[in-house]
Structure formats: structure tokens, C-alpha cells
Short mmCIF file of C-alpha atoms in Angstrom, two decimals:
data_model
loop_
_atom_site.label_atom_id
_atom_site.label_comp_id
_atom_site.label_asym_id
_atom_site.label_seq_id
_atom_site.Cartn_x
_atom_site.Cartn_y
_atom_site.Cartn_z
CA MET A 1 118.95 54.50 -48.26
CA ALA A 2 115.92 53.33 -50.20
CA ASP A 3 115.83 56.08 -52.85
CA GLY A 4 118.17 56.08 -55.81
CA LEU A 5 120.28 53.33 -57.26
CA GLN A 6 121.97 50.86 -54.95
CA ILE A 7 124.56 48.64 -56.57
CA ASP A 8 125.93 45.76 -54.52
CA ILE A 9 127.89 43.31 -56.62
CA GLU A 10 129.96 40.70 -54.81
CA ALA A 11 131.36 38.91 -57.82
CA MET A 12 130.75 38.18 -61.45
CA VAL A 13 132.68 35.51 -63.29
CA HIS A 14 134.05 36.38 -66.73
CA PRO A 15 131.77 34.80 -69.39
CA ARG A 16 134.72 33.49 -71.40
CA LYS A 17 137.60 33.05 -68.98
CA PRO A 18 137.98 31.36 -65.57
CA THR A 19 138.53 34.67 -63.83
CA ILE A 20 136.46 37.13 -61.85
CA LEU A 21 135.42 39.97 -64.13
CA ILE A 22 133.75 42.19 -61.57
CA GLY A 23 134.80 42.08 -57.94
CA ASN A 24 133.30 43.83 -54.96
CA VAL A 25 131.47 46.91 -56.22
CA SER A 26 129.19 48.61 -53.76
CA LEU A 27 127.90 52.11 -54.28
CA HIS A 28 124.84 54.25 -54.00
CA VAL A 29 123.81 56.79 -56.62
CA SER A 30 121.37 59.42 -55.42
CA PRO A 31 118.31 60.23 -57.53
CA GLY A 32 119.19 62.81 -60.19
CA ALA A 33 122.94 62.40 -59.75
CA PHE A 34 125.38 62.02 -62.63
CA VAL A 35 128.26 59.62 -62.06
CA SER A 36 130.97 58.32 -64.37
CA PHE A 37 133.16 55.27 -64.50
CA VAL A 38 136.58 55.54 -66.07
CA GLY A 39 139.09 52.75 -66.32
CA PRO A 40 141.19 50.55 -68.57
CA SER A 41 139.66 48.88 -71.62
CA GLY A 42 138.26 45.44 -70.90
CA ALA A 43 137.86 46.18 -67.20
CA GLY A 44 134.19 45.25 -67.21
CA LYS A 45 132.62 48.72 -67.12
CA SER A 46 130.17 47.97 -69.94
CA THR A 47 129.24 44.71 -68.21
CA LEU A 48 128.57 46.69 -65.06
CA LEU A 49 126.12 48.85 -67.00
CA ARG A 50 124.45 45.73 -68.41
CA ILE A 51 124.02 44.39 -64.88
CA VAL A 52 122.39 47.63 -63.77
CA ALA A 53 120.14 47.51 -66.86
CA GLY A 54 118.97 44.01 -65.94
CA LEU A 55 120.54 42.42 -69.02
CA GLU A 56 123.05 40.31 -67.11
CA LYS A 57 121.86 37.93 -64.45
CA ARG A 58 124.88 35.74 -63.79
CA PHE A 59 126.40 37.58 -60.89
CA ASP A 60 126.36 37.47 -57.12
CA GLY A 61 124.73 40.47 -55.60
CA GLU A 62 121.85 42.76 -56.39
CA VAL A 63 120.94 46.07 -57.88
CA LYS A 64 118.06 48.08 -56.49
CA TRP A 65 116.27 51.12 -57.77
CA ASN A 66 114.26 52.96 -55.13
CA GLY A 67 114.36 49.89 -52.94
CA GLU A 68 113.14 47.46 -55.60
CA ARG A 69 115.38 44.82 -57.10
CA VAL A 70 116.23 45.22 -60.75
CA GLU A 71 115.63 41.77 -62.19
CA GLU A 72 114.52 42.48 -65.75
CA PRO A 73 115.23 45.24 -68.25
CA SER A 74 112.66 48.00 -68.07
CA ARG A 75 111.99 51.36 -69.54
CA ALA A 76 112.75 52.99 -66.19
CA ILE A 77 116.43 52.10 -66.67
CA GLN A 78 117.57 52.69 -70.22
CA LEU A 79 120.89 51.90 -71.77
CA VAL A 80 122.39 53.81 -74.69
CA PHE A 81 124.72 51.25 -76.21
CA GLN A 82 128.17 51.98 -77.50
CA ASP A 83 127.03 51.13 -81.04
CA TYR A 84 123.77 53.09 -80.52
CA ARG A 85 121.72 50.22 -81.99
CA LEU A 86 119.34 52.04 -84.24
CA LEU A 87 117.02 49.56 -85.89
CA PRO A 88 118.24 49.58 -89.53
CA TRP A 89 114.78 48.86 -90.95
CA LYS A 90 113.20 51.87 -89.31
CA THR A 91 113.54 55.50 -90.29
CA VAL A 92 114.79 58.07 -87.80
CA GLU A 93 111.22 58.94 -86.88
CA ASP A 94 110.21 55.29 -86.54
CA ASN A 95 113.22 54.58 -84.34
CA LEU A 96 112.00 57.29 -81.98
CA GLN A 97 108.46 55.90 -82.16
CA PHE A 98 109.82 52.47 -81.21
CA ALA A 99 111.10 53.89 -77.95
CA ALA A 100 107.70 55.26 -76.94
CA SER A 101 105.58 53.47 -74.42
CA HIS A 102 102.65 51.60 -75.94
CA SER A 103 100.40 52.96 -73.19
CA ALA A 104 101.09 56.63 -73.96
CA PRO A 105 98.58 58.47 -76.20
CA GLN A 106 99.85 58.71 -79.78
CA GLN A 107 99.33 62.48 -79.85
CA GLU A 108 101.66 62.90 -76.91
CA ILE A 109 104.22 60.59 -78.51
CA THR A 110 104.06 62.57 -81.76
CA GLN A 111 104.66 65.80 -79.88
CA ARG A 112 107.64 64.38 -78.03
CA ILE A 113 109.11 63.04 -81.26
CA GLN A 114 108.64 66.43 -82.88
CA LEU A 115 110.26 68.13 -79.90
CA TRP A 116 113.31 65.91 -79.97
CA LEU A 117 113.67 66.06 -83.74
CA ASP A 118 113.85 69.84 -83.34
CA GLU A 119 116.15 69.67 -80.31
CA THR A 120 118.65 67.44 -82.09
CA ARG A 121 118.23 69.13 -85.49
CA LEU A 122 117.05 65.93 -87.11
CA GLN A 123 113.89 67.34 -88.72
CA LYS A 124 115.18 67.07 -92.25
CA LEU A 125 116.43 63.55 -91.61
CA ARG A 126 113.24 62.16 -90.08
CA LYS A 127 112.50 59.90 -93.05
CA ASN A 128 116.10 58.76 -93.51
CA TRP A 129 117.31 55.23 -92.94
CA PRO A 130 120.18 54.73 -90.48
CA LYS A 131 122.41 53.58 -93.34
CA ASN A 132 122.24 57.11 -94.74
CA LEU A 133 123.22 58.84 -91.48
CA SER A 134 126.65 59.98 -90.35
CA GLY A 135 128.12 58.89 -87.02
CA GLY A 136 127.14 62.17 -85.40
CA GLU A 137 123.59 61.96 -86.68
CA ILE A 138 123.23 58.40 -85.42
CA ALA A 139 124.42 59.53 -81.99
CA ARG A 140 121.82 62.31 -81.97
CA VAL A 141 119.05 59.86 -82.86
CA ALA A 142 120.18 57.54 -80.05
CA PHE A 143 120.05 60.40 -77.55
CA ALA A 144 116.69 61.60 -78.77
CA ARG A 145 115.40 58.05 -78.50
CA ALA A 146 116.59 57.79 -74.90
CA PHE A 147 114.47 60.79 -73.92
CA ILE A 148 111.28 60.12 -75.87
CA ASP A 149 110.03 58.46 -72.72
CA PRO A 150 112.45 59.95 -70.16
CA PRO A 151 113.88 57.17 -68.02
CA LYS A 152 114.49 57.31 -64.30
CA VAL A 153 118.03 56.02 -64.85
CA LEU A 154 120.06 56.53 -68.00
CA LEU A 155 123.11 54.37 -68.61
CA LEU A 156 125.53 55.58 -71.25
CA ASP A 157 128.18 53.26 -72.64
CA GLU A 158 130.82 55.43 -74.33
CA PRO A 159 128.24 57.42 -76.25
CA PHE A 160 130.61 60.17 -77.39
CA SER A 161 133.41 58.10 -78.84
CA GLY A 162 133.85 58.77 -82.55
CA LEU A 163 132.36 62.26 -82.34
CA ASP A 164 134.29 65.44 -82.96
CA ILE A 165 134.58 68.01 -80.15
CA ALA A 166 131.83 70.27 -81.47
CA ARG A 167 129.27 67.47 -81.69
CA ARG A 168 130.34 66.01 -78.36
CA ASN A 169 129.89 69.37 -76.70
CA ASP A 170 126.50 69.85 -78.31
CA LEU A 171 125.23 66.44 -77.22
CA GLN A 172 126.66 66.82 -73.75
CA GLU A 173 124.86 70.12 -73.27
CA LYS A 174 121.59 68.53 -74.36
CA LEU A 175 122.20 65.53 -72.13
CA THR A 176 122.91 67.70 -69.10
CA ALA A 177 119.87 69.88 -69.74
CA ALA A 178 117.52 66.92 -70.28
CA ALA A 179 118.86 65.02 -67.26
CA LEU A 180 118.47 68.05 -65.01
CA ALA A 181 115.00 68.85 -66.36
CA ASN A 182 113.74 65.29 -65.89
CA GLY A 183 115.64 64.48 -62.70
CA THR A 184 117.27 61.55 -64.48
CA THR A 185 120.00 59.63 -62.71
CA VAL A 186 122.86 59.09 -65.13
CA ILE A 187 125.73 56.63 -65.15
CA LEU A 188 128.32 57.25 -67.83
CA VAL A 189 131.11 54.91 -68.89
CA SER A 190 133.73 56.76 -70.87
CA HIS A 191 137.37 56.65 -71.86
CA SER A 192 137.40 60.44 -71.92
CA VAL A 193 138.47 61.73 -68.53
CA ASP A 194 137.69 65.23 -69.75
CA ASP A 195 134.05 64.38 -70.51
CA SER A 196 133.61 62.39 -67.32
CA VAL A 197 134.87 65.16 -65.07
CA PHE A 198 133.00 67.86 -67.00
CA LEU A 199 129.64 66.09 -66.82
CA SER A 200 129.64 64.29 -63.47
CA ASP A 201 129.02 64.84 -59.79
CA THR A 202 131.21 61.84 -59.02
CA VAL A 203 133.89 60.04 -60.99
CA TYR A 204 134.74 56.46 -60.07
CA VAL A 205 138.11 55.19 -61.18
CA ALA A 206 137.74 51.48 -61.88
CA GLY A 207 140.55 49.00 -61.50
CA THR A 208 140.75 45.86 -63.55
CA GLU A 209 141.10 42.09 -62.99
CA PRO A 210 138.66 42.18 -61.29
CA LEU A 211 136.79 45.46 -61.69
CA THR A 212 136.64 47.33 -58.40
CA ILE A 213 136.47 50.99 -57.49
CA VAL A 214 139.97 52.11 -56.64
CA ARG A 215 139.28 55.81 -56.16
CA THR A 216 136.33 58.19 -56.01
CA TYR A 217 136.40 61.86 -56.99
CA HIS A 218 133.60 64.29 -56.22
CA ILE A 219 133.10 67.34 -58.39
CA ASP A 220 131.57 70.07 -56.30
CA LEU A 221 130.51 72.40 -59.07
CA PRO A 222 126.90 72.82 -60.20
CA ARG A 223 126.19 70.85 -63.36
CA GLY A 224 124.91 72.80 -66.32
CA HIS A 225 127.03 75.84 -65.47
CA ARG A 226 130.50 74.43 -65.77
CA ASP A 227 133.35 75.77 -67.81
CA ARG A 228 135.33 72.93 -69.34
CA PHE A 229 138.54 74.91 -68.75
CA ASP A 230 137.81 75.72 -65.10
CA PRO A 231 141.06 75.17 -63.15
CA LYS A 232 139.23 73.02 -60.56
CA LEU A 233 137.96 70.71 -63.30
CA GLN A 234 141.33 70.62 -64.97
CA THR A 235 142.96 69.66 -61.68
CA ARG A 236 140.52 66.78 -61.34
CA VAL A 237 141.20 65.71 -64.90
CA LYS A 238 144.90 65.61 -64.12
CA GLU A 239 144.36 63.58 -60.94
CA VAL A 240 142.13 61.03 -62.63
CA THR A 241 144.46 60.78 -65.63
CA GLN A 242 147.42 60.12 -63.36
CA ASP A 243 145.47 57.36 -61.59
CA LEU A 244 144.69 55.73 -64.92
CA LEU A 245 148.26 56.00 -66.15
CA ARG A 246 149.53 54.38 -62.96
CA MET A 247 147.20 51.45 -63.67
CA GLY A 248 148.37 51.13 -67.26
CA PRO A 249 151.52 49.45 -68.63
CA PRO A 250 154.79 51.18 -67.61
CA SER A 251 155.97 53.79 -70.06
CA LEU A 252 158.94 52.68 -72.22
CA LEU A 253 160.68 55.99 -71.61
CA ASP A 254 160.67 55.39 -67.84
CA GLN A 255 162.60 52.13 -68.10
CA PRO A 256 166.37 52.62 -67.76
CA LYS A 257 167.43 49.85 -70.11
CA ALA A 258 164.52 49.79 -72.47
CA PRO A 259 165.43 49.33 -76.15
CA VAL A 260 165.16 52.54 -78.06
CA LEU A 261 162.21 51.90 -80.34
CA ILE A 262 161.42 55.51 -81.00
CA SER A 263 163.61 58.55 -81.27
CA ARG A 264 163.55 60.67 -78.14
CA SER A 265 163.82 63.76 -80.28
CA ILE A 266 160.38 63.01 -81.77
CA VAL A 267 158.82 62.59 -78.34
CA ALA A 268 160.57 65.56 -76.70
CA MET B 1 128.85 57.48 -123.18
CA SER B 2 125.88 59.78 -122.81
CA ILE B 3 123.17 59.01 -120.27
CA THR B 4 120.60 58.18 -122.96
CA ILE B 5 122.80 55.67 -124.73
CA ARG B 6 123.77 54.17 -121.37
CA SER B 7 120.12 53.82 -120.33
CA ILE B 8 119.19 52.25 -123.64
CA THR B 9 122.11 49.85 -123.40
CA ARG B 10 121.13 48.86 -119.86
CA ALA B 11 117.52 48.32 -120.88
CA LEU B 12 118.42 46.19 -123.89
CA THR B 13 121.23 44.08 -122.35
CA PRO B 14 118.91 41.57 -120.58
CA TRP B 15 117.28 40.85 -123.96
CA LEU B 16 120.51 40.10 -125.79
CA VAL B 17 120.87 36.45 -124.79
CA PRO B 18 117.17 35.52 -125.29
CA VAL B 19 117.14 37.19 -128.71
CA LEU B 20 120.31 35.35 -129.75
CA LEU B 21 118.93 32.04 -128.51
CA VAL B 22 115.59 32.53 -130.25
CA GLY B 23 117.40 33.58 -133.40
CA ALA B 24 119.60 30.50 -133.31
CA TRP B 25 116.56 28.31 -132.66
CA GLU B 26 114.70 29.84 -135.64
CA ILE B 27 117.66 29.27 -137.93
CA ALA B 28 118.11 25.70 -136.70
CA CYS B 29 114.44 24.90 -137.42
CA ARG B 30 114.44 26.50 -140.85
CA LEU B 31 117.58 24.61 -141.82
CA HIS B 32 115.99 21.39 -140.49
CA TRP B 33 118.80 20.88 -138.00
CA LEU B 34 116.10 20.02 -135.46
CA PRO B 35 113.56 17.27 -136.23
CA PRO B 36 110.18 18.89 -137.05
CA SER B 37 108.33 16.28 -134.96
CA GLN B 38 110.23 17.35 -131.85
CA SER B 39 110.50 21.11 -132.23
CA ALA B 40 108.80 24.12 -133.73
CA ALA B 41 110.29 27.36 -134.94
CA PRO B 42 109.69 30.46 -132.79
CA SER B 43 107.84 32.12 -135.65
CA ALA B 44 105.38 29.20 -135.70
CA ILE B 45 105.02 29.22 -131.92
CA ALA B 46 104.36 32.96 -131.74
CA SER B 47 100.92 32.75 -133.34
CA HIS B 48 99.84 30.18 -130.71
CA LEU B 49 100.99 32.19 -127.69
CA LEU B 50 97.82 34.22 -127.45
CA SER B 51 95.37 31.41 -128.09
CA PRO B 52 92.43 31.66 -125.65
CA ALA B 53 92.69 27.99 -124.70
CA LEU B 54 96.33 28.40 -123.71
CA LEU B 55 95.74 31.62 -121.80
CA VAL B 56 92.85 30.14 -119.79
CA ASN B 57 95.04 27.23 -118.80
CA VAL B 58 97.87 29.53 -117.75
CA ILE B 59 95.45 31.51 -115.57
CA TRP B 60 94.27 28.36 -113.78
CA THR B 61 97.84 27.31 -113.16
CA LEU B 62 98.70 30.77 -111.90
CA ILE B 63 95.78 30.70 -109.46
CA ARG B 64 96.92 27.37 -108.05
CA LEU B 65 100.53 28.51 -107.86
CA VAL B 66 99.78 31.80 -106.11
CA ALA B 67 97.35 30.17 -103.67
CA GLY B 68 99.74 27.32 -102.92
CA VAL B 69 102.81 29.48 -102.43
CA ALA B 70 100.87 31.99 -100.34
CA ILE B 71 99.48 29.31 -98.02
CA GLY B 72 102.77 27.42 -97.81
CA ALA B 73 104.77 30.58 -97.20
CA LEU B 74 102.39 31.88 -94.54
CA VAL B 75 102.38 28.60 -92.64
CA GLY B 76 106.15 28.31 -93.10
CA ILE B 77 106.75 31.80 -91.68
CA VAL B 78 104.51 31.16 -88.68
CA SER B 79 106.03 27.76 -87.91
CA GLY B 80 109.58 29.04 -88.53
CA LEU B 81 109.00 31.98 -86.18
CA PHE B 82 107.39 29.83 -83.53
CA LEU B 83 109.81 26.92 -83.48
CA ALA B 84 112.84 29.25 -83.60
CA GLN B 85 111.76 30.87 -80.36
CA LYS B 86 110.15 28.10 -78.37
CA ARG B 87 112.74 25.52 -77.40
CA VAL B 88 110.25 22.92 -76.23
CA ALA B 89 108.24 23.16 -79.46
CA ASP B 90 111.48 23.03 -81.43
CA ARG B 91 112.57 19.82 -79.69
CA LEU B 92 109.08 18.41 -80.22
CA PHE B 93 108.53 19.16 -83.90
CA SER B 94 111.80 19.96 -85.63
CA PRO B 95 113.17 16.40 -85.77
CA THR B 96 110.00 15.31 -87.60
CA LEU B 97 110.19 18.25 -89.98
CA ARG B 98 113.84 17.54 -90.72
CA PHE B 99 112.82 13.97 -91.58
CA LEU B 100 109.96 15.07 -93.86
CA ALA B 101 111.69 17.97 -95.63
CA PRO B 102 114.05 16.01 -97.90
CA ILE B 103 111.36 13.59 -99.07
CA PRO B 104 110.80 14.21 -102.82
CA ILE B 105 107.61 16.17 -103.34
CA ILE B 106 106.19 13.62 -105.75
CA VAL B 107 106.00 11.12 -102.87
CA TRP B 108 103.39 13.35 -101.21
CA PHE B 109 101.04 12.98 -104.15
CA PRO B 110 99.05 9.91 -103.00
CA PHE B 111 98.76 11.22 -99.42
CA LEU B 112 97.44 14.56 -100.61
CA ILE B 113 94.93 12.86 -102.91
CA ILE B 114 93.64 10.87 -99.93
CA LEU B 115 93.40 14.06 -97.84
CA PHE B 116 92.10 16.51 -100.42
CA GLY B 117 90.64 14.49 -103.28
CA LEU B 118 91.40 15.04 -106.94
CA GLY B 119 90.42 18.66 -107.33
CA ASP B 120 92.08 22.03 -106.92
CA ALA B 121 92.46 21.65 -103.18
CA MET B 122 94.91 18.81 -103.77
CA ARG B 123 96.91 20.74 -106.37
CA ILE B 124 97.11 23.81 -104.16
CA ALA B 125 98.10 21.64 -101.19
CA PHE B 126 100.80 20.06 -103.37
CA VAL B 127 102.33 23.46 -104.13
CA ALA B 128 101.82 24.60 -100.53
CA THR B 129 103.69 21.57 -99.19
CA ALA B 130 106.71 22.25 -101.40
CA ALA B 131 106.67 25.95 -100.46
CA TYR B 132 106.15 25.29 -96.76
CA PHE B 133 109.36 23.33 -96.10
CA LEU B 134 111.48 25.80 -98.01
CA VAL B 135 110.09 28.90 -96.29
CA HIS B 136 110.02 27.25 -92.87
CA VAL B 137 113.71 26.34 -92.94
CA HIS B 138 114.77 29.79 -94.14
CA CYS B 139 112.58 31.59 -91.63
CA PHE B 140 113.65 29.35 -88.76
CA ASN B 141 117.33 29.96 -89.44
CA ALA B 142 116.81 33.67 -89.96
CA VAL B 143 114.95 34.12 -86.67
CA ARG B 144 117.57 32.06 -84.83
CA SER B 145 120.18 34.39 -86.30
CA VAL B 146 118.46 37.64 -85.28
CA ASN B 147 121.02 39.92 -83.71
CA ARG B 148 120.66 39.61 -79.95
CA ASP B 149 121.47 43.30 -79.64
CA PHE B 150 118.18 44.24 -81.27
CA LEU B 151 116.23 41.82 -79.09
CA GLU B 152 117.78 43.45 -76.02
CA LEU B 153 116.60 46.80 -77.30
CA GLY B 154 113.07 45.40 -77.41
CA GLN B 155 113.44 44.19 -73.81
CA ILE B 156 114.66 47.58 -72.60
CA TYR B 157 111.68 49.30 -74.19
CA GLU B 158 109.38 46.69 -72.65
CA LYS B 159 107.99 45.64 -75.99
CA ARG B 160 105.35 42.93 -75.79
CA TYR B 161 106.01 39.63 -77.50
CA TRP B 162 104.10 40.35 -80.72
CA SER B 163 105.58 43.80 -80.89
CA ARG B 164 109.08 42.28 -80.78
CA VAL B 165 108.09 39.81 -83.49
CA TRP B 166 106.65 42.53 -85.73
CA HIS B 167 109.24 45.25 -85.12
CA VAL B 168 112.41 43.19 -84.70
CA MET B 169 112.29 39.53 -85.70
CA LEU B 170 110.28 39.74 -88.90
CA PRO B 171 112.10 42.73 -90.45
CA SER B 172 115.42 41.17 -89.50
CA SER B 173 114.42 37.92 -91.25
CA LEU B 174 112.81 39.51 -94.29
CA ALA B 175 115.72 39.07 -96.70
CA SER B 176 115.79 35.31 -96.04
CA ILE B 177 112.02 35.06 -96.32
CA PHE B 178 111.97 36.81 -99.69
CA THR B 179 114.72 34.54 -100.99
CA SER B 180 112.81 31.47 -99.92
CA VAL B 181 109.56 32.74 -101.49
CA ARG B 182 111.31 33.31 -104.82
CA ILE B 183 112.74 29.79 -104.73
CA ALA B 184 109.32 28.48 -103.69
CA ILE B 185 107.74 30.10 -106.75
CA ALA B 186 110.33 28.55 -109.05
CA ILE B 187 109.79 25.11 -107.53
CA GLY B 188 106.07 25.77 -107.40
CA TRP B 189 105.87 25.94 -111.19
CA VAL B 190 107.41 22.48 -111.46
CA VAL B 191 105.15 21.09 -108.75
CA VAL B 192 101.90 22.56 -110.09
CA ALA B 193 102.68 21.33 -113.62
CA LEU B 194 103.30 17.86 -112.15
CA ALA B 195 99.98 18.00 -110.35
CA GLU B 196 98.23 18.93 -113.59
CA PHE B 197 99.96 16.40 -115.83
CA GLY B 198 98.05 13.36 -114.79
CA LEU B 199 94.77 14.71 -113.45
CA ARG B 200 92.38 16.57 -115.65
CA GLU B 201 89.59 18.77 -114.41
CA GLN B 202 87.31 19.70 -117.29
CA GLY B 203 87.62 23.40 -118.11
CA LYS B 204 90.31 23.96 -115.47
CA GLU B 205 93.08 21.78 -116.76
CA GLY B 206 96.05 24.06 -116.39
CA ILE B 207 99.24 24.53 -118.35
CA GLY B 208 100.79 21.25 -117.21
CA TRP B 209 97.93 19.25 -118.67
CA PHE B 210 97.90 21.47 -121.80
CA ILE B 211 101.58 20.76 -122.52
CA MET B 212 101.20 17.00 -121.97
CA GLN B 213 98.06 16.94 -124.12
CA ALA B 214 99.75 18.82 -126.96
CA ARG B 215 102.73 16.44 -126.82
CA GLY B 216 100.43 13.42 -126.93
CA LEU B 217 98.59 14.77 -129.97
CA GLY B 218 101.78 15.75 -131.77
CA GLN B 219 100.84 19.45 -131.65
CA VAL B 220 104.42 20.64 -131.33
CA GLU B 221 103.63 24.36 -131.75
CA ASN B 222 101.09 24.21 -128.95
CA GLU B 223 103.47 22.25 -126.74
CA PHE B 224 106.26 24.77 -127.14
CA ALA B 225 103.86 27.69 -126.84
CA GLY B 226 102.84 26.28 -123.47
CA ILE B 227 106.46 25.90 -122.39
CA VAL B 228 107.34 29.44 -123.49
CA LEU B 229 104.34 30.93 -121.72
CA LEU B 230 105.19 28.94 -118.60
CA GLY B 231 108.66 30.40 -118.60
CA LEU B 232 107.46 33.93 -119.30
CA THR B 233 104.84 33.84 -116.56
CA GLY B 234 107.39 32.45 -114.15
CA ALA B 235 109.80 35.26 -114.96
CA ILE B 236 107.06 37.86 -114.45
CA ALA B 237 106.07 36.32 -111.11
CA ASP B 238 109.68 36.36 -109.98
CA GLY B 239 109.99 39.97 -111.14
CA ILE B 240 106.98 40.97 -109.06
CA VAL B 241 108.49 39.39 -105.94
CA ARG B 242 111.86 41.02 -106.66
CA THR B 243 110.17 44.40 -106.92
CA ALA B 244 108.45 43.83 -103.59
CA GLU B 245 111.76 42.69 -102.11
CA LYS B 246 113.51 45.86 -103.28
CA HIS B 247 110.75 47.98 -101.78
CA TYR B 248 110.66 46.26 -98.38
CA LEU B 249 114.42 45.95 -98.12
CA LYS B 250 115.39 49.41 -99.26
CA TRP B 251 116.73 50.09 -95.77
CA ALA B 252 119.34 47.35 -96.10
CA ASN B 253 122.95 48.44 -96.30
CA THR B 254 124.06 45.95 -98.94
CA ALA B 255 126.04 46.32 -102.14
CA GLU B 256 123.99 45.48 -105.19
CA VAL B 257 126.65 43.70 -107.18
CA GLY B 258 126.61 44.59 -110.84
CA ALA B 259 124.16 47.47 -110.37
#
């Protein structure tokens, strides 16, 4: 399977502890597919994205895109960081310009910037500094920046956390549309099971210590035409959520002799 | 308080202390609390402030200062940037620079005379040397402290080396660089006056020589006029750099204490 993203990680040692952070992770992502990773905090999901982006080299294994090893970061595989990482000394417009390829004609770059400023409703904020933007506006700039020079693979590290439902929905629609239009392969890491199931073709449930894939769910509904409240999607959400809860700490209320720390009447 | 009164108050507040000091100084001189051979009243100094001889000397000093700080700062930024990124060069050169940096600037005098002679080139080099070490250290530390996250962004967007320097490292280090340039200007005044004290160049003496000459001839008003003009010019130069700093750092998310 030469086309698409092939991830074969045998092991990666934790950078700060004498433990294995990422265990055996082997999967193939087809070109244009949208996959998500959900799992406990600290499992190593963000590190997995960094490995795919070519930012981490201290692991055993390899990552290949279309048959070629990913050894260095490149514009073909872009990562939208959890903190978005807008350059504080550049305006919104200049942050988008920064993402453009130096080999592309400036006229084309200007048109793309204009297009994405309109798409993300950032026109009036084009000359603003990041310090003057709200969290939602910063997220929109980060998304626009990711598509100024559409990547082959887009890695998203919890990009919707901190956004309200309306803004999340808006960005997710734009993400889905842009990914479908450009044939972009997307890997999303998210704590939101809802978002992961709604957006993805495949959801991987990641276990921790070390990170491995414990379960895989396929979503056989066409992307871009999904209803968030579709019973099939909701069933998947429930299944994935139950998997995650089983991996988490045992609930106090399930323990027969647990001290009563909270009133059951509040919980009931 | 209305906006107008508040604005007037804010504009006048920085002048309160200087006016009080000058007033106290004037009174002290008129009441002969200060020996007339060692001090002059502000009212006597004022008439000498605009003397053509004094102004010409200030201009020559200013030229040497600006040239020296500009050269020293430029070389300091380049060397700070380079050594902060290239480990081999850092191991090669930094130990020597750390040895040279704390050496008092006056010790460089004879070496610079040998290298550059007795003219303006030596004086400018003197100022440049003082400025260089200061700016180099600040720039080096600032570049070493650049947030790795932003450098990774540059890697992902396949930015070439100079593009990463221009778009990431330099802007990230700018606050430190401006601070070091302001300190370099303040030290530069001391250094350039030192360089002018002992070595006269006919017609281009400079304020340092002017002050020493006035002291030697017992011309107290001229001496103090030179000192006052030195301070005023220094404050204006610092103000210009601060204005540039505010402009180039207006993106920074910092609290301006007392603003």
C-alpha cells in the first residue's frame, strides 16, 4: 500500500520518564481519509502527531507518505498545534502570508489570503495583532493558515478545545469542506468523542502506558452530509465513550464501600 | 478630573522633579551655599547653552556616538545571532568573548589607538567596542531563548534559514535588542566623552574635550553648560530609541506599568 500515510511505530521512550510512551502503533490512512484519535490525557496522542509531522525523531519505526519516509517537517504535512501558535509579531494577514510557499507567485498568495479571510470572516481583523484576538478568532486564523497552501496531510491537535458549540460547528464545516475539496488526509486528536465521530471516517481509541490502538470504529456515512444527531452517529459516540470510561479511573459511585464524598441526591 | 486637566497633569509631571532641582540649585547659588569657583547658577548657564562653539562640539560628539553605537550594535546583533545558533562557532569564540567582555573599556584605549590612530576612527571604534559586548550578550541570550514552538512552525512551513532569522528569531529577540541599544547609548556617552577628554582634533573636539577645557580655564558656566547639554542630548537620543521601540514592539502583549 504505497499511497497514503503508513504509520509503523514500534516504540518510543517517554522523554522524561523511563517508560515507553508509544507502543506498537501500526496503521494505514488512505489518501483523503479523515481519522481521529481519542484517548486519555497524557496518552501520547500529541506526540504521535509530532512523529507523523517529522518533529520527533527519537522513536523506533517509520512513517511514510506515499511510499516516502517522513524524516523532516515539510509543508506537505502540516500540524495545527493545540495552542495554534500564531506569530505574535505578525498581523492576521501576515500570519497567513507566513504560511505561503516562497515559490508561489505573490498574486496567487494574495488571492488565497483574501479568499480565506472571507471564508473565515476575518476581513475586518486582517491588520489586528494576535494579542487583540479572541480565542475563536485565533482558531479561525490558524485554520485559514493551514489551508493557504493546502497540505497533503493535515494534523490537528485538539483544535476545537476552548471554542463554543457554534464556533466549533462553523470551523468543522469549513474543515470538512476544505479537506474534501483538496483531497487532504486529516488526522485529528481530540478529547471530544462527539466531534471525532461526527468528522471522521475512522475513530481510533488509544490506550495509555504505552499508547496503542485498543479499538477501531469505522463510520460508514458520507462526510459533509452528516447530521450530528443521527442515531448511527450517536450510537458510535456511546460506544466510544464507554470504551474511554472503562479505561479511566473507576467511578466512586460504583465502589461498594467508597466514602461518601458527595451527596447522592445531587448526582441522581 | 476632566480629560484636559488630566492630560495637562500627565504632560507636566515629568518636568516637576527637574524644575524643583533647578530651582533649588539656583537658590543655592544665589545664597552662595555653593562655591562660585565650582558651580554656576542655572540662569548663568542658560545663556551659554546655545553658544555656537558648544553646539558644534555636541554635534561632533553625537556623530561619533551614533556611528559607534550603530556599528557596535550591528556587529553585536550579527555575532549574537550567529553564535547562538552555531554550536561549533559558539564553543570556538564565546569563551574568548566572555573573557574580553568584563575588561574595563578604558583598557582598550591604547590598543584602539594602535589600530586606528588618533582620529575619529579610534573614537568611533571605542564607542563601538563598548556597544558591541553589550548588544552581543543580550542578542545571544535572546536568540537562545527563542520559543522552540515558533522555530518548529518555521520548519513546518519549510522556511529557509534567513527567512527563519528574519521572521522568527529577530522579532522574538527585538525587546532584548532594544534594551541593550538603550544601555549602549547611555554608556556610549561616557565612553565618547572619555575618548575626547585627552585627544584634541582641531575643529572637531567634541563635548568631552569642551567640558575638560572649560574646567581647566575656570570657565564654570561653559563647563556646566556642556554637562547640561550632554544630559539633554542623551535624554533626547534615548527618547528616540524608546519611540522606535514602542513602534516595533506594539504587537507585544505586555503591561506598561504606570501607563
